[in-house]
XYZ file of C-alpha atoms in Angstrom:
691
model
C 7.707 -33.970 -71.340
C 8.076 -36.930 -71.032
C 6.075 -39.332 -69.698
C 6.805 -39.858 -66.441
C 6.622 -36.033 -66.194
C 3.386 -36.635 -67.424
C 2.350 -38.653 -64.580
C 3.029 -36.868 -61.582
C 4.060 -33.568 -62.665
C 1.616 -32.660 -65.004
C 0.969 -29.246 -66.586
C -2.562 -29.205 -66.871
C -5.220 -32.501 -66.068
C -8.345 -33.145 -67.930
C -11.225 -35.740 -66.278
C -13.011 -37.003 -69.291
C -16.666 -37.883 -67.643
C -16.338 -35.295 -65.168
C -19.950 -35.101 -63.987
C -21.434 -34.291 -60.455
C -23.877 -36.571 -60.518
C -22.116 -39.621 -60.174
C -20.205 -40.028 -56.673
C -16.924 -41.228 -58.615
C -16.746 -38.710 -60.867
C -17.403 -36.180 -58.847
C -14.729 -36.756 -56.583
C -11.988 -36.908 -59.667
C -12.926 -32.927 -59.445
C -13.114 -32.348 -55.790
C -10.094 -34.106 -54.805
C -8.177 -32.012 -57.778
C -9.118 -28.415 -56.097
C -5.680 -28.653 -54.828
C -3.900 -28.995 -57.955
C -1.365 -25.710 -59.236
C -1.708 -25.777 -62.485
C -5.197 -25.974 -64.878
C -7.902 -28.562 -64.450
C -10.208 -29.451 -67.220
C -13.878 -31.467 -66.991
C -14.643 -33.015 -70.164
C -18.576 -34.020 -70.842
C -20.447 -32.499 -73.143
C -23.352 -33.025 -71.092
C -22.546 -30.338 -68.458
C -21.346 -26.652 -68.884
C -19.550 -26.718 -65.158
C -17.969 -29.452 -62.547
C -17.827 -27.920 -59.244
C -17.761 -24.389 -59.985
C -15.129 -25.248 -63.207
C -15.671 -24.799 -66.911
C -16.316 -27.886 -68.277
C -15.650 -28.683 -71.722
C -17.584 -31.418 -74.712
C -13.996 -32.661 -75.615
C -10.413 -33.088 -75.057
C -9.977 -31.007 -78.908
C -11.480 -28.110 -77.216
C -9.391 -27.273 -74.038
C -8.384 -24.102 -74.164
C -4.585 -25.338 -73.146
C -2.381 -28.289 -73.406
C -3.223 -30.996 -70.998
C -0.147 -33.776 -70.412
C -2.858 -36.476 -67.980
C -5.906 -37.537 -68.817
C -8.216 -39.202 -66.633
C -10.771 -41.367 -68.252
C -14.062 -42.730 -66.542
C -16.423 -43.041 -69.055
C -18.756 -46.708 -70.004
C -15.460 -49.349 -71.487
C -17.129 -49.076 -75.128
C -16.023 -45.004 -75.469
C -12.474 -45.622 -74.092
C -10.674 -46.528 -76.674
C -12.177 -43.202 -78.776
C -11.528 -41.115 -75.398
C -7.736 -42.426 -75.387
C -7.013 -41.845 -79.173
C -8.421 -38.168 -79.032
C -5.906 -37.721 -75.423
C -3.249 -38.942 -78.251
C -3.864 -36.041 -80.696
C -4.381 -33.980 -77.836
C -0.721 -34.332 -77.136
C -1.334 -35.986 -73.344
C 1.153 -37.637 -72.137
C -0.061 -40.188 -69.789
C -3.655 -41.242 -69.690
C -5.804 -42.791 -65.950
C -7.953 -45.159 -67.467
C -10.234 -45.676 -64.198
C -13.031 -47.460 -66.201
C -14.239 -51.002 -65.626
C -15.008 -53.813 -67.953
C -11.251 -55.094 -69.473
C -9.198 -58.413 -69.115
C -11.022 -58.669 -65.636
C -14.252 -59.399 -66.963
C -13.068 -62.283 -69.658
C -11.443 -62.724 -73.388
C -13.809 -60.383 -74.885
C -12.724 -57.555 -71.829
C -8.751 -59.133 -72.887
C -9.409 -58.055 -76.767
C -10.464 -54.174 -76.096
C -7.844 -54.091 -73.615
C -5.549 -54.778 -76.620
C -6.915 -52.416 -78.641
C -6.190 -50.084 -76.089
C -3.086 -50.793 -75.687
C -2.192 -50.961 -79.606
C -3.902 -47.195 -79.646
C -2.080 -45.619 -76.789
C 1.854 -46.521 -78.640
C 0.210 -45.174 -81.531
C 0.369 -41.952 -80.016
C 3.018 -42.578 -77.812
C 0.885 -42.060 -74.460
C 1.256 -44.522 -71.426
C -1.244 -45.758 -69.744
C -2.431 -46.115 -66.047
C -5.103 -49.430 -65.682
C -7.502 -49.869 -66.552
C -9.784 -50.812 -64.093
C -7.452 -48.722 -61.860
C -7.985 -45.883 -59.066
C -5.860 -43.640 -59.998
C -3.037 -41.882 -57.876
C -2.207 -39.543 -56.155
C 1.494 -36.924 -55.321
C 1.739 -35.141 -52.440
C 4.762 -32.812 -54.095
C 2.437 -31.478 -56.684
C -0.311 -31.481 -54.990
C -1.911 -34.403 -57.406
C -5.001 -36.009 -56.342
C -6.368 -37.948 -59.387
C -9.122 -40.840 -58.021
C -12.080 -41.462 -57.060
C -11.287 -43.663 -53.877
C -13.528 -42.471 -50.728
C -10.088 -42.957 -49.145
C -8.236 -39.614 -50.213
C -11.519 -37.570 -48.641
C -10.895 -35.640 -45.877
C -7.774 -33.582 -43.130
C -4.369 -34.209 -45.012
C -1.842 -34.973 -42.461
C 2.209 -34.807 -42.291
C 4.248 -36.033 -45.765
C 5.675 -39.581 -44.738
C 8.248 -40.698 -46.888
C 6.008 -43.652 -48.304
C 4.742 -44.530 -51.345
C 2.290 -47.153 -51.866
C 1.804 -48.988 -55.169
C -0.933 -51.757 -56.197
C -2.678 -53.776 -58.300
C -5.902 -54.460 -55.987
C -7.730 -50.743 -56.058
C -10.117 -51.714 -52.918
C -6.806 -52.538 -51.167
C -4.973 -49.716 -52.201
C -7.822 -47.497 -50.894
C -7.725 -49.212 -47.496
C -4.135 -48.980 -47.353
C -4.197 -44.658 -48.426
C -7.959 -45.324 -45.538
C -5.597 -46.854 -42.808
C -2.601 -44.358 -43.386
C -5.400 -41.507 -43.079
C -6.062 -43.022 -39.518
C -2.874 -43.659 -38.504
C -2.395 -40.094 -38.892
C -0.039 -40.811 -41.881
C -0.190 -38.630 -45.171
C 1.156 -40.808 -48.284
C 4.053 -38.652 -50.566
C 2.754 -41.268 -53.359
C -0.296 -43.415 -54.103
C -0.295 -45.257 -57.105
C -2.972 -48.201 -58.331
C -2.417 -49.776 -61.717
C -5.368 -51.819 -61.983
C -4.812 -54.570 -65.090
C -1.385 -53.467 -65.549
C -2.411 -53.477 -69.730
C 0.991 -50.862 -70.272
C 2.792 -49.250 -66.758
C 2.633 -52.184 -64.892
C 3.507 -52.586 -60.836
C 7.340 -52.763 -61.272
C 7.162 -49.668 -63.676
C 5.664 -47.539 -60.621
C 7.860 -48.843 -58.319
C 10.599 -47.780 -60.381
C 9.653 -44.473 -60.428
C 9.038 -44.038 -57.328
C 12.083 -45.556 -55.808
C 13.917 -42.614 -58.086
C 11.871 -40.290 -56.829
C 14.235 -37.977 -54.092
C 11.016 -37.547 -52.098
C 10.202 -41.061 -51.599
C 11.636 -42.883 -48.308
C 10.004 -46.632 -48.255
C 8.126 -48.387 -51.015
C 5.017 -50.859 -50.236
C 3.941 -53.051 -52.615
C 0.574 -54.559 -53.151
C 1.322 -57.714 -55.913
C -0.764 -59.928 -57.462
C 1.008 -60.749 -60.247
C 5.042 -61.417 -60.406
C 7.379 -58.954 -61.720
C 9.871 -60.178 -63.745
C 13.016 -61.145 -61.562
C 16.274 -59.161 -62.937
C 14.289 -55.880 -62.774
C 12.965 -56.238 -59.362
C 16.523 -57.139 -58.203
C 17.835 -54.354 -60.133
C 14.727 -52.016 -57.998
C 15.651 -53.221 -54.643
C 19.024 -52.971 -55.145
C 18.664 -49.511 -56.875
C 16.231 -48.987 -53.247
C 19.228 -50.529 -50.862
C 21.929 -48.197 -52.732
C 20.420 -45.152 -52.472
C 19.265 -46.004 -48.343
C 15.987 -46.544 -48.882
C 13.300 -49.508 -48.201
C 11.069 -51.790 -49.908
C 8.244 -53.652 -48.148
C 5.723 -56.026 -50.035
C 2.454 -57.719 -49.816
C 2.404 -60.345 -52.263
C -0.973 -62.282 -52.786
C -1.453 -65.812 -54.051
C 0.781 -67.524 -52.802
C -1.446 -70.496 -51.835
C -3.278 -72.517 -55.034
C -6.577 -70.693 -53.901
C -5.222 -67.750 -54.114
C -4.188 -68.083 -57.402
C -7.326 -68.703 -58.231
C -9.112 -65.849 -56.241
C -6.119 -63.215 -57.758
C -6.892 -64.298 -61.366
C -10.743 -64.314 -61.472
C -10.027 -60.779 -60.194
C -7.365 -59.303 -62.531
C -6.638 -61.716 -65.236
C -3.038 -61.868 -63.798
C -0.951 -65.141 -64.480
C 0.567 -65.926 -61.062
C 4.228 -67.904 -61.535
C 4.806 -69.437 -58.735
C 6.347 -66.856 -56.716
C 9.457 -68.873 -54.594
C 12.273 -67.486 -56.007
C 10.591 -64.223 -55.609
C 10.510 -64.029 -51.861
C 13.801 -65.464 -51.823
C 15.415 -62.949 -53.748
C 13.084 -60.193 -51.878
C 14.061 -60.992 -48.597
C 17.807 -61.292 -49.819
C 17.645 -57.774 -50.969
C 16.950 -56.441 -47.661
C 13.041 -55.881 -48.013
C 10.146 -56.983 -45.711
C 7.539 -59.082 -46.892
C 4.091 -58.835 -44.783
C 0.853 -60.937 -44.462
C -1.695 -58.182 -44.322
C -2.267 -54.706 -45.665
C -2.495 -53.246 -42.034
C 0.935 -55.070 -41.958
C 2.183 -53.598 -44.992
C 1.277 -50.015 -44.035
C 3.079 -50.578 -40.256
C 6.024 -52.359 -41.916
C 6.646 -48.821 -44.282
C 5.384 -46.489 -40.823
C 9.100 -48.472 -39.291
C 10.470 -48.283 -42.156
C 11.156 -44.615 -41.754
C 12.933 -44.763 -38.878
C 16.690 -44.849 -38.493
C 17.204 -48.461 -37.885
C 15.617 -51.916 -37.747
C 16.478 -55.141 -35.802
C 19.619 -56.570 -35.974
C 18.130 -59.932 -34.259
C 15.505 -61.552 -32.738
C 16.074 -60.573 -29.343
C 13.513 -57.780 -28.294
C 13.146 -56.191 -24.699
C 9.695 -56.011 -23.326
C 8.703 -52.926 -21.381
C 5.407 -52.778 -19.754
C 3.038 -51.771 -16.988
C 1.114 -55.230 -17.093
C 2.328 -58.336 -15.643
C -0.339 -59.855 -17.626
C 0.279 -58.470 -20.937
C 4.117 -58.880 -20.564
C 3.492 -62.735 -19.928
C 1.358 -62.532 -22.699
C 4.370 -61.755 -24.391
C 6.631 -64.068 -23.498
C 4.670 -66.507 -24.334
C 3.978 -65.159 -27.802
C 7.680 -64.843 -28.935
C 8.566 -67.772 -30.080
C 5.937 -68.608 -32.160
C 7.084 -65.946 -34.609
C 10.894 -66.394 -34.046
C 11.443 -63.910 -31.472
C 13.721 -64.165 -27.994
C 13.119 -62.004 -24.761
C 16.510 -63.137 -23.574
C 17.147 -62.451 -19.761
C 18.664 -58.559 -19.452
C 22.215 -58.549 -18.197
C 24.067 -57.660 -15.129
C 24.829 -54.134 -15.886
C 21.225 -53.405 -17.340
C 19.396 -54.522 -14.402
C 21.754 -52.472 -12.315
C 20.543 -49.431 -14.495
C 16.949 -50.050 -14.059
C 16.660 -51.078 -9.843
C 16.562 -47.592 -8.874
C 13.941 -46.857 -11.870
C 11.810 -49.362 -11.353
C 9.606 -50.223 -7.510
C 10.977 -53.593 -5.648
C 7.777 -55.062 -6.469
C 8.553 -54.831 -10.378
C 10.664 -56.825 -12.621
C 14.227 -55.878 -14.165
C 14.783 -59.506 -15.944
C 12.295 -59.000 -19.249
C 9.686 -58.763 -19.748
C 10.724 -55.151 -17.819
C 7.340 -54.895 -15.984
C 7.887 -50.607 -14.122
C 3.751 -50.662 -12.615
C 2.108 -48.109 -13.031
C 3.556 -45.860 -10.996
C 7.068 -45.683 -13.264
C 4.081 -44.540 -16.174
C 2.973 -41.731 -14.090
C 6.325 -40.127 -14.358
C 7.191 -39.710 -18.158
C 10.835 -38.543 -17.174
C 11.176 -42.045 -15.177
C 9.878 -44.063 -17.848
C 11.578 -43.098 -20.517
C 15.203 -43.346 -18.180
C 14.065 -47.038 -18.502
C 12.846 -47.049 -21.988
C 16.167 -45.678 -22.601
C 18.332 -48.052 -20.059
C 17.153 -51.286 -22.205
C 17.230 -49.878 -25.250
C 21.382 -49.603 -24.287
C 21.273 -53.085 -23.648
C 23.843 -55.189 -25.715
C 20.879 -57.551 -24.912
C 18.611 -56.616 -26.854
C 18.032 -55.891 -31.000
C 14.960 -54.407 -30.306
C 12.782 -52.870 -27.877
C 8.895 -53.550 -27.748
C 6.655 -51.183 -25.337
C 3.498 -53.001 -24.096
C 0.696 -50.611 -22.633
C -2.990 -50.639 -22.065
C -5.615 -48.416 -19.821
C -3.516 -45.003 -20.954
C -5.081 -42.662 -23.223
C -5.838 -38.529 -23.666
C -3.141 -36.162 -22.086
C -1.478 -38.721 -19.847
C -0.564 -40.974 -23.476
C 0.628 -37.955 -25.327
C 3.489 -37.581 -22.559
C 4.144 -41.274 -22.527
C 4.446 -41.051 -26.338
C 6.658 -38.503 -25.718
C 8.939 -39.834 -22.833
C 9.539 -43.423 -25.836
C 10.121 -40.931 -28.589
C 13.001 -38.706 -26.399
C 14.436 -42.460 -25.602
C 14.310 -43.628 -29.460
C 15.886 -40.475 -30.534
C 18.743 -40.890 -28.346
C 19.482 -44.541 -29.774
C 20.401 -46.442 -32.625
C 17.789 -49.818 -31.499
C 14.404 -49.638 -33.201
C 11.241 -49.101 -31.192
C 7.800 -50.251 -31.722
C 4.447 -50.057 -29.306
C 1.402 -52.302 -28.787
C -1.038 -50.093 -27.299
C -4.376 -52.205 -26.173
C -6.615 -49.179 -25.616
C -9.026 -47.415 -27.232
C -8.146 -46.062 -30.588
C -9.616 -42.969 -29.867
C -7.791 -42.441 -26.499
C -4.737 -42.851 -27.935
C -5.005 -41.586 -31.490
C -2.751 -38.124 -30.888
C -0.335 -40.117 -29.125
C -0.151 -43.438 -31.267
C 0.049 -40.694 -34.452
C 3.443 -38.969 -32.693
C 5.164 -41.768 -32.801
C 4.542 -42.651 -36.235
C 5.512 -39.813 -37.402
C 8.877 -40.484 -36.345
C 9.314 -43.747 -37.698
C 7.631 -45.527 -34.450
C 4.661 -48.549 -35.386
C 1.964 -48.552 -32.979
C 0.035 -51.885 -33.041
C -3.322 -52.536 -31.212
C -1.915 -56.116 -30.120
C 0.892 -57.785 -28.817
C 0.593 -60.379 -31.075
C 0.912 -57.460 -34.114
C 3.282 -55.745 -32.919
C 5.986 -59.453 -32.500
C 5.057 -60.400 -35.982
C 5.867 -57.059 -37.281
C 9.228 -57.212 -35.608
C 9.937 -60.824 -36.712
C 9.899 -59.569 -40.126
C 12.029 -56.695 -39.731
C 14.584 -58.654 -38.800
C 16.862 -58.954 -41.881
C 16.628 -62.352 -43.441
C 18.731 -61.694 -46.249
C 22.188 -63.510 -46.951
C 24.397 -63.165 -50.208
C 24.782 -66.746 -52.583
C 27.725 -68.035 -53.088
C 30.016 -67.103 -56.138
C 29.455 -69.318 -59.440
C 31.675 -71.404 -60.160
C 33.880 -72.177 -62.922
C 32.066 -73.332 -66.296
C 32.336 -77.210 -66.781
C 30.646 -77.535 -69.842
C 27.576 -79.407 -68.571
C 25.268 -77.716 -71.032
C 26.177 -80.828 -73.218
C 24.777 -83.294 -71.016
C 20.772 -81.670 -71.453
C 20.456 -82.773 -75.134
C 17.155 -84.178 -74.723
C 14.258 -82.548 -72.785
C 14.177 -85.022 -69.635
C 16.748 -87.448 -68.900
C 16.467 -90.295 -66.897
C 18.624 -91.648 -63.642
C 20.554 -93.537 -66.144
C 20.712 -91.139 -68.864
C 21.904 -87.918 -66.141
C 24.566 -90.051 -64.363
C 27.200 -88.543 -66.614
C 26.099 -85.046 -64.859
C 26.253 -86.586 -61.162
C 29.882 -87.603 -62.312
C 30.831 -84.574 -63.572
C 29.872 -82.486 -59.756
C 31.256 -85.446 -57.939
C 28.068 -86.792 -56.271
C 28.294 -90.648 -55.873
C 25.717 -92.895 -57.047
C 25.244 -96.741 -57.269
C 26.762 -98.828 -59.168
C 24.113 -99.811 -62.000
C 24.045 -100.869 -65.707
C 20.625 -100.710 -68.185
C 19.229 -103.593 -69.832
C 16.754 -103.620 -72.036
C 16.180 -107.228 -72.525
C 14.993 -109.044 -69.494
C 17.786 -111.528 -70.539
C 20.160 -109.554 -69.575
C 19.168 -108.639 -66.400
C 20.803 -111.894 -64.084
C 24.797 -111.284 -65.527
C 24.811 -107.853 -64.953
C 23.119 -108.368 -61.021
C 26.030 -110.596 -60.197
C 28.310 -108.573 -61.471
C 26.797 -106.046 -58.950
C 25.655 -107.688 -56.052
C 23.904 -111.069 -54.393
C 20.589 -108.473 -54.606
C 19.409 -105.280 -56.417
C 16.766 -102.899 -57.502
C 15.417 -102.763 -60.458
C 13.914 -99.427 -62.036
C 12.326 -98.840 -65.691
C 13.723 -95.982 -67.016
C 11.497 -93.664 -68.863
C 11.548 -89.740 -69.592
C 8.025 -89.554 -69.090
C 8.235 -91.271 -65.439
C 8.717 -88.775 -62.869
C 7.253 -90.765 -59.714
C 8.275 -94.726 -60.692
C 7.349 -95.968 -57.917
C 4.308 -94.695 -58.393
C 3.689 -97.113 -61.549
C 5.293 -99.804 -59.635
C 8.152 -99.620 -61.573
C 10.267 -100.145 -58.382
C 11.325 -103.263 -56.809
C 13.968 -103.490 -54.208
C 15.963 -106.291 -52.878
C 15.831 -108.670 -56.365
C 18.131 -111.905 -55.586
C 20.485 -112.236 -58.940
C 19.318 -115.457 -59.923
C 16.067 -114.006 -60.376
C 16.566 -110.439 -62.086
C 15.567 -111.607 -65.600
C 11.693 -113.325 -64.188
C 11.692 -110.073 -61.984
C 12.046 -107.993 -65.219
C 9.830 -109.375 -66.538
C 7.436 -108.593 -64.118
C 8.370 -105.055 -63.823
C 7.757 -104.224 -67.134
C 4.236 -105.649 -67.369
C 3.193 -103.832 -64.815
C 4.311 -99.931 -65.470
C 2.753 -101.222 -69.630
C -0.560 -101.991 -67.225
C -0.221 -98.830 -65.366
C 1.280 -96.639 -67.523
C 1.011 -97.718 -71.382
C 2.017 -94.579 -73.234
C 5.116 -94.124 -70.805
C 8.318 -94.171 -73.480
C 10.815 -97.253 -71.747
C 14.168 -96.519 -72.568
C 14.873 -99.753 -70.412
C 15.657 -101.251 -66.573
C 18.313 -99.673 -64.258
C 19.454 -102.356 -62.250
C 21.668 -101.168 -59.311
C 23.528 -102.439 -56.112
C 21.430 -102.072 -53.232
C 22.321 -98.930 -50.802
C 22.312 -99.553 -47.034
C 19.683 -97.412 -45.672
C 20.803 -94.176 -44.156
C 18.560 -90.665 -44.036
C 17.016 -90.084 -46.937
C 16.491 -86.297 -48.083
C 14.907 -84.760 -50.954
C 16.872 -82.125 -53.159
C 15.581 -80.640 -55.844
C 16.502 -77.057 -58.325
C 13.942 -75.566 -59.992
C 16.055 -73.860 -63.055
C 16.787 -69.777 -63.687
C 13.105 -68.430 -65.183
C 11.491 -65.366 -65.976
C 14.742 -63.615 -64.504
C 15.011 -65.605 -61.462
C 17.902 -67.658 -59.963
C 17.760 -70.980 -59.767
C 16.167 -72.224 -55.871
C 17.648 -75.208 -54.640
C 14.622 -77.295 -52.110
C 16.193 -79.617 -49.376
C 14.116 -81.608 -47.473
C 12.718 -85.131 -45.750
C 12.661 -87.218 -49.409
C 12.293 -90.581 -49.647
C 8.126 -91.586 -50.979
C 6.537 -89.821 -47.779
C 7.875 -86.093 -48.637
C 4.604 -84.940 -50.023
C 3.366 -85.862 -46.987
C 5.413 -84.641 -43.928
C 6.307 -81.414 -45.936
C 9.807 -80.342 -44.176
C 11.321 -78.550 -47.067
C 13.412 -75.630 -46.903
C 14.742 -73.288 -50.123
C 17.414 -71.002 -50.912
C 18.612 -69.050 -54.130
C 21.359 -70.743 -56.047
C 24.249 -70.938 -55.946
C 25.192 -72.370 -52.266
C 28.737 -72.963 -50.296
C 28.813 -75.578 -48.696
C 28.048 -74.054 -45.086
C 24.712 -72.270 -46.753
C 23.995 -75.771 -47.954
C 24.650 -76.787 -44.050
C 23.156 -73.844 -42.767
C 19.956 -74.976 -44.791
C 19.715 -78.513 -43.269
C 19.832 -77.242 -39.519
C 16.159 -75.705 -40.778
C 15.348 -78.823 -41.584
C 12.791 -80.270 -38.623
C 14.152 -83.148 -39.006
C 17.434 -82.546 -38.981
C 17.479 -84.735 -35.427
C 17.990 -87.519 -37.162
C 20.927 -86.329 -39.538
C 22.855 -85.198 -36.270
C 23.104 -88.470 -34.307
C 19.143 -88.115 -32.914
C 18.375 -91.356 -29.948
C 21.991 -92.469 -30.643
C 21.845 -93.327 -33.691
C 24.625 -92.949 -36.168
C 25.570 -89.150 -36.774
C 25.131 -88.168 -40.594
C 27.874 -87.030 -42.745
C 26.340 -83.944 -43.697
C 29.326 -82.645 -44.946
C 29.096 -84.890 -47.823
C 25.467 -84.182 -47.712
C 26.117 -80.032 -48.098
C 28.569 -80.564 -50.665
C 26.197 -82.694 -52.952
C 23.908 -79.746 -52.708
C 26.097 -76.769 -53.139
C 27.627 -79.076 -56.179
C 23.747 -78.859 -58.053
C 23.184 -75.953 -56.840
C 26.382 -74.636 -59.228
C 25.633 -76.525 -61.557
C 21.950 -75.352 -61.690
C 23.472 -71.883 -62.008
C 26.283 -73.038 -64.963
C 22.957 -74.778 -66.896
C 21.071 -71.694 -66.571
C 17.652 -70.963 -68.743
C 18.047 -74.833 -70.310
C 17.302 -76.297 -67.108
C 13.961 -76.876 -65.761
C 13.955 -78.948 -63.007
C 16.941 -81.522 -61.134
C 14.887 -83.588 -58.862
C 17.248 -86.587 -56.230
C 14.885 -88.272 -53.952
C 16.359 -89.518 -51.823
C 19.643 -88.577 -51.373
C 20.645 -90.818 -48.777
C 23.104 -89.992 -46.402
C 25.190 -92.491 -44.302
C 27.501 -92.124 -41.666
C 30.047 -92.126 -44.224
C 29.176 -90.628 -47.820
C 25.858 -89.626 -49.166
C 24.199 -91.349 -51.996
C 22.035 -90.087 -55.193
C 19.703 -93.300 -54.984
C 17.310 -91.538 -58.303
C 17.539 -88.990 -60.546
C 15.444 -86.518 -62.858
C 16.474 -83.996 -64.610
C 14.379 -81.974 -67.340
C 15.234 -79.127 -69.496
C 12.817 -76.356 -71.196
C 13.365 -76.131 -75.643
C 15.955 -74.518 -76.667
C 15.102 -71.054 -78.107
């Protein structure tokens, strides 16, 4: 039997540290009462636990065991895992804490744990985890209180997460919604089996339709892409909640699990490209998973709203735009179909106000739902309900469900009433893939997240031998000029001087006035140390060069200076930032475009995409900027050459792909866009050490 089989479908389970005196240890054995195979409590201090014979050690069990659950103090875990290996177990779930999450001493102990497990070919979940459950085999191998209570119908939803507490919230939330999870895995510190390992296992499981993941540490990019592609090819869905997206979040995650969180922009973009759904909190992750068990997702951002409350409809109309959703006026044919179904004092425009009179007639209300769902103007239907509960709520839910089953348009419900009063009706809808939320804002946000936001990358260009240009860890603007020339991006005329006396002659060849820029691989932001002077008269270039070098020496005494670039003055235009983070950890390069110049950090008007891009994709990226009107002729200004800007963006993205994991970063700031053409007026290129 493989370790994977031993994890989800073990022949027998042992619980080391079993006891009725401890709530956590007691639950471990109690929850396993429905497991079909033998369950062996192990504790030398007890003869019986929950009516089962208790054994002093794993070596004294009456039969073979595949899965060992470990809940003993951290200092005893290594000896238990070694004993499990000698007993022939294939997998151990270490629920004990006191490892990498507590510091260096615990991290060393965790490394020893992995060494022991590998010596015996044993796979380990945890440590510092809350275990797992797997409905198809009746395995409930966890101590979380969220696993208590009645079991609900199997939903096809599986959960994988690093945080045990948030995993418990997900499990408990599912129970509150009347949803039974197919699988639930808490991986804790991921000493051995990672969240990605567990996710791959569950995506391959025929019982799983939707995988919900909570991640603190980003997975390898190549593996994550293969996982999402495998899910999509199998007709399955993935929903993701990722923490550590802010600097404060990164610190909190590191303190919690000892995980090193990398910048996640590439992960987010890759996830969206694959059609997976990203969520903002644990409730939304669960609601998204419920929605994804349905047969369809919104095709776009247009929603049809049906409600018996004019006030609630007005709220939705006000709130939709903030999350990128639209409420189009319904087409004439749909309004004609609705007219006989809605009283004259109602509304058939959108929101569709059916009034309380129609809500009381389940058949008529269902017909309204069908008519709105059939409209070509609508990508999803949101039903907003208020004070309808009990048996009446069930009738309304049944009418929504009948309409949803007759349509390919997805439904969601915002039911703003007592949860107890609508519990049965809500569970009925959720079990059929229709999410039910408590507020209109939550429902709208969920629908917005369910809209596919992916898009395939362009095809890589033919190699042009660019790798030879990365001949040092950092290229200055002058040293990187051949890269711009190779990919066809315009740059100002200029020449590097190492002696101020040379500056006048060079400047006179360029023009009446010039720009002076210090060239140093150690100075990414030259202007911050006084390393840029604009509009210097050509005849005074020598003195200005000396002054510039003196200023830089005073402000950055350790910077290596390779000379001063004497460069032509570029006419003003719209300034853009164009940057690329190179491929790393299996992720593609990330292209970032924003409003540039010295105020880039102030305005933070940036958008990103995965490389490579073609010119159409680059233009679409530019249109997403808040500053797009400046490029498009704002208030009578000349329209910028956005085609040239898009071509430059696409060219840099293609170069990044060709340079591969040797490239760390490219930054052009600013790329000045004129009425005709776009010019790269500054450049920094850094590379990773050669492997």
